Coordinates of C-alpha atoms and ligand atoms in Angstrom, one line a residue:
M1296 CA 2.6 -2.7 21.2
S1297 CA 3.9 -1.0 24.6
E1298 CA 1.3 0.4 27.3
F1299 CA -0.1 3.7 26.0
P1300 CA -2.6 6.2 28.1
T1301 CA -6.2 5.9 27.1
L1302 CA -9.4 7.9 27.4
D1303 CA -9.4 5.2 31.5
N1304 CA -6.3 7.6 32.7
F1305 CA -7.8 10.9 32.7
Y1306 CA -10.9 12.9 34.8
F1307 CA -12.7 14.9 31.8
Y1308 CA -15.5 16.7 33.8
G1309 CA -15.0 20.8 33.2
K1310 CA -11.9 20.0 31.6
T1311 CA -11.3 22.5 27.8
V1312 CA -10.1 18.6 25.9
L1313 CA -9.1 19.1 22.1
V1314 CA -10.3 15.6 20.3
R1315 CA -7.8 15.1 16.8
P1316 CA -10.0 12.6 14.6
D1317 CA -9.4 11.6 11.1
F1318 CA -13.1 13.2 9.5
N1319 CA -11.4 12.9 6.0
V1320 CA -14.7 11.3 4.4
P1321 CA -16.1 11.4 0.5
V1322 CA -18.1 14.0 -0.4
D1323 CA -19.7 13.9 -3.9
P1324 CA -17.7 16.6 -6.5
N1325 CA -20.9 18.2 -7.1
S1326 CA -23.0 18.6 -4.1
R1327 CA -19.9 18.6 -1.9
K1328 CA -22.6 16.4 0.4
I1329 CA -20.8 13.9 2.2
I1330 CA -21.5 10.6 1.2
D1331 CA -20.3 8.2 3.3
D1332 CA -19.8 9.0 6.8
S1333 CA -18.5 5.5 8.4
R1334 CA -15.0 7.5 9.7
I1335 CA -17.5 10.2 12.0
R1336 CA -19.7 7.6 13.2
E1337 CA -16.4 5.4 14.6
H1338 CA -15.7 9.2 15.7
A1339 CA -18.6 9.6 17.6
E1340 CA -18.2 7.3 20.4
T1341 CA -14.8 8.7 21.3
I1342 CA -16.8 12.3 21.6
R1343 CA -20.1 10.9 22.9
E1344 CA -18.1 9.6 25.6
L1345 CA -15.7 12.8 26.0
S1346 CA -19.1 14.4 26.1
E1347 CA -21.3 13.2 28.7
K1348 CA -17.9 12.6 31.4
G1349 CA -19.0 16.2 31.1
A1350 CA -15.9 17.7 29.1
R1351 CA -15.3 20.5 26.8
V1352 CA -15.0 19.2 23.4
V1353 CA -13.0 20.9 20.5
I1354 CA -12.7 18.3 17.5
I1355 CA -10.1 19.6 15.1
A1356 CA -9.6 17.3 11.8
H1357 CA -9.3 18.0 7.6
Q1358 CA -11.0 17.3 5.0
G1359 CA -9.0 17.0 1.8
R1360 CA -5.8 18.0 0.6
S1361 CA -5.7 22.1 -0.4
G1362 CA -5.5 22.4 -3.9
D1363 CA -7.8 19.1 -5.1
P1364 CA -11.4 18.2 -5.7
D1365 CA -12.3 16.9 -2.5
Y1366 CA -10.6 19.7 -0.1
L1367 CA -13.4 22.0 2.2
E1368 CA -12.2 24.5 4.1
S1369 CA -15.2 24.6 5.9
L1370 CA -16.3 21.6 8.1
K1371 CA -20.3 23.0 8.8
G1372 CA -21.5 19.5 7.2
H1373 CA -18.7 17.3 9.2
A1374 CA -20.6 19.2 12.1
E1375 CA -24.0 18.8 11.0
A1376 CA -23.7 15.0 10.8
L1377 CA -21.9 14.8 13.4
S1378 CA -24.9 16.3 14.9
T1379 CA -27.5 14.0 13.6
I1380 CA -25.4 11.0 14.6
L1381 CA -24.9 12.1 18.1
G1382 CA -28.7 13.9 18.6
K1383 CA -27.2 16.3 20.1
P1384 CA -25.9 19.8 18.5
V1385 CA -22.8 20.4 17.4
K1386 CA -21.5 24.0 17.0
Y1387 CA -19.3 25.3 14.1
I1388 CA -16.7 28.2 13.8
H1389 CA -15.0 29.2 10.7
D1390 CA -11.2 30.4 12.8
L1391 CA -8.8 27.7 13.2
F1392 CA -6.7 29.4 16.1
G1393 CA -8.0 33.7 16.0
E1394 CA -10.0 35.5 18.2
D1395 CA -13.3 33.8 17.1
A1396 CA -12.2 30.2 17.6
K1397 CA -11.0 31.2 20.9
N1398 CA -13.3 32.9 22.4
A1399 CA -15.9 30.0 21.4
I1400 CA -13.7 27.7 23.2
R1401 CA -13.8 29.7 26.3
N1402 CA -18.0 29.8 26.2
L1403 CA -18.0 26.4 26.0
K1404 CA -20.3 24.9 28.5
P1405 CA -19.1 21.5 30.0
G1406 CA -20.2 19.0 27.4
E1407 CA -20.8 21.2 24.2
I1408 CA -18.9 20.5 21.4
L1409 CA -17.5 22.7 18.7
I1410 CA -15.6 21.7 15.8
L1411 CA -12.7 23.9 13.8
K1412 CA -12.1 25.3 10.5
N1413 CA -10.4 22.5 8.3
V1414 CA -6.2 22.2 10.4
R1415 CA -4.8 22.1 6.6
S1416 CA -6.1 25.9 5.8
F1417 CA -3.2 26.4 7.8
P1418 CA -0.5 25.6 5.7
E1419 CA 1.8 24.6 8.3
E1420 CA -0.1 21.7 9.1
A1421 CA 0.8 19.6 6.7
K1422 CA 4.8 19.6 7.0
D1423 CA 6.1 16.1 8.3
K1424 CA 7.6 17.7 10.9
T1425 CA 9.3 15.9 15.2
P1426 CA 6.7 17.1 17.5
E1427 CA 8.6 19.3 19.1
E1428 CA 9.5 21.7 15.9
H1429 CA 5.2 21.3 15.1
S1430 CA 5.3 22.8 18.9
K1431 CA 6.5 25.5 17.9
S1432 CA 3.5 26.7 15.6
K1433 CA 1.5 29.4 15.6
L1434 CA -1.7 26.6 15.6
V1435 CA -0.1 25.0 18.8
Q1436 CA 1.0 28.5 20.2
E1437 CA -2.3 30.2 20.4
L1438 CA -5.0 27.0 21.6
A1439 CA -2.2 25.3 23.8
P1440 CA -2.8 27.7 26.5
L1441 CA -6.7 26.8 26.4
I1442 CA -6.7 23.1 26.1
D1443 CA -5.9 20.9 28.9
I1444 CA -6.1 17.2 27.7
F1445 CA -5.4 16.3 24.2
V1446 CA -7.2 13.0 22.5
L1447 CA -5.6 11.3 19.8
D1448 CA -8.3 9.3 18.1
G1449 CA -7.6 9.6 14.9
F1450 CA -5.1 6.2 13.3
S1451 CA -5.7 6.5 10.4
V1452 CA -4.0 9.8 10.1
A1453 CA -0.9 8.9 12.1
H1454 CA 0.8 8.3 9.5
R1455 CA 1.6 11.7 9.3
G1456 CA 3.7 14.1 11.1
H1457 CA 1.3 16.7 10.8
C1458 CA 0.8 19.2 13.9
S1459 CA -2.4 18.8 14.7
V1460 CA -1.6 14.8 14.6
V1461 CA 1.9 15.6 17.0
G1462 CA 2.1 19.4 17.7
F1463 CA 0.2 19.1 20.9
A1464 CA 2.1 16.1 22.4
P1465 CA 4.8 18.1 24.2
V1466 CA 2.9 20.9 25.8
K1467 CA 0.0 19.2 26.8
P1468 CA -1.1 15.6 28.3
V1469 CA -2.3 13.1 25.5
C1470 CA -3.9 10.1 25.5
A1471 CA -5.5 7.9 22.9
G1472 CA -9.3 8.1 21.7
R1473 CA -11.6 5.0 21.6
V1474 CA -11.2 5.1 18.5
M1475 CA -7.2 4.6 18.1
E1476 CA -7.2 2.5 21.3
G1477 CA -9.5 -0.2 19.5
E1478 CA -7.2 0.1 16.3
L1479 CA -3.4 -0.2 18.2
K1480 CA -4.9 -3.3 20.2
A1481 CA -6.6 -4.6 17.2
L1482 CA -3.3 -4.8 15.2
S1483 CA -1.1 -5.7 17.3
K1484 CA -3.1 -9.0 18.5
V1485 CA -2.6 -9.6 15.2
F1486 CA 0.7 -8.5 14.0
E1487 CA 2.9 -8.2 17.3
K1488 CA 2.2 -11.6 18.9
P1489 CA 0.1 -13.6 16.7
E1490 CA -1.2 -16.3 17.3
K1491 CA -0.1 -19.0 14.9
P1492 CA -0.6 -20.1 11.8
M1493 CA -1.1 -16.6 11.0
I1494 CA -1.9 -15.7 7.6
C1495 CA -1.9 -12.7 5.8
I1496 CA -4.4 -12.5 2.9
L1497 CA -3.1 -9.3 0.2
G1498 CA -4.6 -7.7 -2.9
G1499 CA -6.1 -4.4 -4.1
A1500 CA -4.6 -1.7 -6.6
K1501 CA -2.6 -0.1 -4.7
A1502 CA 0.4 -2.2 -4.3
E1503 CA 3.5 -0.5 -3.6
K1504 CA 4.1 -1.4 -0.5
T1505 CA 3.5 -4.6 -0.7
V1506 CA 6.9 -5.9 -1.4
T1507 CA 8.2 -4.6 1.9
I1508 CA 4.9 -5.8 3.7
V1509 CA 5.9 -9.8 2.6
E1510 CA 9.3 -9.7 3.5
Y1511 CA 8.4 -7.8 6.9
M1512 CA 6.1 -10.2 7.3
L1513 CA 8.2 -12.7 6.7
R1514 CA 11.3 -12.0 7.8
N1515 CA 10.1 -11.3 11.4
N1516 CA 8.1 -14.6 11.5
I1517 CA 4.9 -13.0 12.0
A1518 CA 3.0 -14.1 8.9
D1519 CA 3.7 -18.1 8.3
S1520 CA 1.5 -17.4 4.8
I1521 CA 0.8 -15.1 2.5
L1522 CA -2.0 -15.6 0.4
T1523 CA -2.1 -13.3 -3.1
G1524 CA -4.9 -12.2 -5.2
G1525 CA -5.5 -8.8 -7.0
L1526 CA -2.1 -7.0 -8.7
V1527 CA -0.3 -8.1 -6.4
S1528 CA -0.1 -11.6 -7.1
Q1529 CA 0.1 -10.6 -10.8
L1530 CA 3.5 -9.1 -9.2
F1531 CA 4.6 -12.4 -7.5
L1532 CA 3.6 -14.0 -10.4
A1533 CA 5.7 -11.7 -13.1
A1534 CA 8.5 -12.7 -11.1
K1535 CA 7.9 -16.5 -10.9
G1536 CA 8.8 -15.8 -14.5
V1537 CA 5.1 -16.2 -15.6
N1538 CA 3.8 -14.4 -19.0
L1539 CA 1.2 -12.2 -18.2
G1540 CA 0.7 -11.4 -21.6
N1541 CA 1.3 -7.2 -23.0
V1542 CA -2.0 -6.2 -21.3
N1543 CA -1.0 -6.9 -17.6
V1544 CA 2.2 -6.3 -17.7
E1545 CA 1.4 -2.5 -19.4
I1546 CA -1.2 -2.5 -16.2
L1547 CA 2.3 -3.1 -13.8
K1548 CA 4.5 -0.6 -15.5
R1549 CA 1.2 2.0 -14.9
K1550 CA 1.1 1.2 -11.3
K1551 CA 4.5 1.6 -11.1
L1552 CA 4.7 -2.4 -10.2
Y1553 CA 7.2 -3.9 -12.8
E1554 CA 9.9 -2.0 -11.2
L1555 CA 10.0 -4.1 -8.1
I1556 CA 9.9 -7.5 -9.6
P1557 CA 13.8 -8.3 -8.7
K1558 CA 13.0 -7.7 -5.2
A1559 CA 9.7 -10.0 -5.5
K1560 CA 11.6 -13.0 -7.0
E1561 CA 14.3 -12.2 -4.3
L1562 CA 11.6 -13.0 -1.7
V1563 CA 9.5 -16.2 -3.6
E1564 CA 13.4 -17.5 -3.9
E1565 CA 13.8 -17.3 -0.1
Y1566 CA 10.6 -17.7 0.7
G1567 CA 9.1 -20.4 -1.4
D1568 CA 5.8 -22.1 -0.6
S1569 CA 5.2 -19.2 2.0
I1570 CA 3.9 -16.9 -0.7
K1571 CA 1.2 -18.0 -1.8
L1572 CA -0.3 -18.1 -6.0
P1573 CA -2.5 -18.3 -8.1
V1574 CA -3.5 -21.5 -10.0
D1575 CA -6.2 -19.7 -12.0
V1576 CA -7.3 -16.2 -12.8
A1577 CA -10.6 -15.2 -14.3
L1578 CA -9.8 -12.6 -17.6
D1579 CA -12.2 -10.1 -19.0
V1580 CA -13.1 -11.0 -22.1
D1581 CA -15.4 -8.7 -23.9
G1582 CA -17.2 -8.0 -20.6
R1583 CA -17.6 -11.6 -19.4
R1584 CA -15.8 -13.4 -16.5
I1585 CA -13.4 -16.5 -18.2
E1586 CA -11.2 -18.6 -16.2
V1587 CA -7.9 -19.7 -17.2
K1588 CA -5.4 -21.6 -15.7
V1589 CA -1.6 -19.8 -15.0
S1590 CA -0.3 -22.1 -17.0
E1591 CA -2.1 -21.4 -20.0
L1592 CA -1.0 -17.4 -19.4
P1593 CA 0.2 -15.5 -21.6
S1594 CA -2.9 -13.9 -22.1
E1595 CA -4.3 -10.5 -24.7
K1596 CA -7.2 -10.1 -22.2
P1597 CA -7.2 -8.2 -18.6
I1598 CA -6.6 -10.4 -15.0
M1599 CA -9.2 -10.1 -12.9
D1600 CA -9.7 -12.3 -10.2
I1601 CA -8.3 -15.0 -8.9
G1602 CA -9.8 -18.3 -10.3
V1603 CA -11.5 -20.4 -8.3
E1604 CA -9.5 -23.1 -8.0
T1605 CA -7.5 -21.0 -6.4
A1606 CA -9.9 -19.2 -4.1
N1607 CA -11.2 -23.0 -3.1
T1608 CA -7.8 -23.8 -2.4
Y1609 CA -6.9 -19.8 -0.1
G1610 CA -10.2 -21.1 1.4
K1611 CA -9.2 -24.1 3.0
L1612 CA -6.1 -22.8 4.6
V1613 CA -7.6 -19.6 5.7
A1614 CA -9.6 -22.9 7.8
N1615 CA -6.8 -23.0 9.9
A1616 CA -5.6 -20.3 10.6
K1617 CA -5.4 -19.0 14.0
S1618 CA -4.7 -15.2 13.4
I1619 CA -5.9 -13.6 10.1
L1620 CA -4.6 -10.5 8.1
V1621 CA -6.6 -9.4 4.9
S1622 CA -5.1 -6.1 3.1
G1623 CA -7.1 -5.6 -0.2
P1624 CA -10.0 -7.1 -2.4
L1625 CA -8.2 -10.1 -4.3
G1626 CA -10.2 -8.7 -7.8
V1627 CA -11.9 -6.1 -9.1
Y1628 CA -14.9 -6.4 -6.6
E1629 CA -16.8 -3.2 -8.3
R1630 CA -18.0 -5.8 -11.0
D1631 CA -19.8 -8.3 -10.0
A1632 CA -19.0 -10.5 -12.1
F1633 CA -15.4 -10.4 -10.5
I1634 CA -16.1 -10.1 -6.6
E1635 CA -15.7 -14.1 -6.9
G1636 CA -12.5 -15.0 -5.4
S1637 CA -13.3 -11.6 -3.1
R1638 CA -16.3 -13.8 -1.5
R1639 CA -15.6 -17.6 -1.9
V1640 CA -12.1 -16.4 0.4
F1641 CA -13.8 -13.7 2.9
E1642 CA -16.6 -15.9 3.3
A1643 CA -14.2 -19.2 4.6
V1644 CA -11.8 -16.5 6.3
A1645 CA -15.6 -15.1 8.1
L1646 CA -16.5 -18.6 8.6
S1647 CA -12.5 -19.7 10.5
K1648 CA -12.2 -19.4 14.5
A1649 CA -9.4 -17.1 13.6
Y1650 CA -8.9 -13.6 15.1
K1651 CA -9.0 -11.4 12.0
V1652 CA -8.6 -8.3 11.1
A1653 CA -9.1 -6.2 7.8
G1654 CA -7.7 -2.7 6.5
G1655 CA -6.0 -0.8 4.4
G1656 CA -7.4 0.6 0.9
D1657 CA -11.0 -0.9 -0.2
T1658 CA -11.5 -3.8 1.9
A1659 CA -13.6 -2.1 4.2
A1660 CA -15.8 -1.6 1.0
V1661 CA -15.3 -4.9 -0.4
L1662 CA -16.6 -6.5 3.1
R1663 CA -19.3 -4.0 3.7
K1664 CA -20.2 -5.2 -0.1
L1665 CA -20.1 -9.4 0.8
N1666 CA -22.2 -8.1 3.9
L1667 CA -18.9 -9.7 6.2
Y1668 CA -18.4 -6.8 7.4
D1669 CA -19.7 -7.5 11.2
K1670 CA -17.7 -11.4 11.1
F1671 CA -14.8 -9.8 11.5
N1672 CA -13.0 -8.8 15.5
Y1673 CA -12.1 -5.5 13.8
V1674 CA -11.9 -3.6 10.4
S1675 CA -10.1 -0.6 10.6
L1676 CA -10.9 2.3 8.2
A1677 CA -7.7 3.4 8.3
G1678 CA -6.1 3.9 4.5
G1679 CA -2.5 4.6 4.7
A1680 CA -2.2 4.6 8.4
F1681 CA -2.5 0.5 8.4
I1682 CA -0.5 0.3 5.1
E1683 CA 2.6 1.9 6.9
Y1684 CA 2.0 -0.3 10.1
I1685 CA 1.9 -3.4 8.4
T1686 CA 5.6 -2.7 6.4
G1687 CA 7.0 -2.2 10.2
E1688 CA 7.1 1.6 9.6
K1689 CA 6.8 3.8 13.2
L1690 CA 4.0 6.1 12.6
P1691 CA 4.7 9.5 14.4
G1692 CA 1.3 9.7 15.8
V1693 CA 1.6 6.3 17.4
E1694 CA 5.3 7.7 19.2
I1695 CA 3.9 10.4 21.0
L1696 CA 1.6 8.5 22.4
K1697 CA 3.9 5.7 23.6
R1698 CA 6.2 8.2 24.4
K1699 CA 4.0 9.4 27.0
Ligands
3PG2327 C1 -6.5 9.1 4.8 O1 -7.9 9.4 4.6 O2 -6.1 8.1 4.8 C2 -6.6 10.5 5.8 O3 -7.3 11.1 6.4 C3 -5.0 11.2 5.5 O4 -5.8 11.7 4.2 P1 -3.9 12.6 4.1 O5 -3.5 11.4 2.9 O6 -4.1 12.8 2.7 O7 -2.7 12.8 4.4

């Protein structure tokens, strides 16, 4: 990762700083209250630092997608949550770039914090455009004259070429906030020049990008081995010609993974033993965990986890790694009977001396459930952005930082 500007490169006292965190958090569908404030807690450290340095902090963020049940036009609840975390007042204004928002920004004193209305209420926000195109939008044209510096803190929104992510870069000085900085440093350590051997553990249920990740990591000699679990392993087992049973094939079809089999087959043929597959799996037999060897498949019961023999083999492999990247649980961890594979493997990861990074989808949640969160050098709260990064794609939000 090439150098990028951070908070250390600017003097903030009295400056108006527009911060773009990722405040998109789970909300209860009935009460509309925030049920997990982890992301707000993460970004609070960037905001605290700016406020303590005397910046006038203006926050621009989104919650949900317009029209979806988790969409909240007002971020008042987010302002309250941030205020509780910081132990200081956080103002909220239900306006994005009208006169009310502009006056609220002009009236901020050094150290004060203001959150603007959900930026996805602006119809042009969620369109993928170039930074130059977005810089001509009303949002940027109205707010830019009032701000001095733009801080991009949300790595987890960096895969979106959205207006509030890239639009201020052509017209304002830009730097990474602490979350973005930490994320890019951790990812570059494990992903760009990893200490070898490097092991990547891939699981999870949303596996559409898996084949691309495996190909990128092996072709570019980033990973030495890929250990598979979850639907990822079922995809590769099917690619090797294992008959999983109709119920499991149907799941692959429903998740649009079945069509990836030909590409997965090519990778298995090309990289052979570098792609590790389960030798046993756990089935859901009327709610009970029953393990069978892969050689005993097909089964008409759903595969829910890797088996204990596989987990122990994976555990031995990670013990010698110097760098480990984990993306996704290895089984249906939400059910206690099927968390065992993830437990055994991730406990071995925790014990290893490797530099370890985890992220994507449900990874933070499974590590929290296993009490292993703190054993990792870095746990990313990003979903899509993390996955796109590890497929080798360029993220628009990261590109604007590198450009500076
Ligand atoms: C996320 O939750 O991954 C980010 O906030 C991006 O949200 P989006 O997928 O709705 O763009």
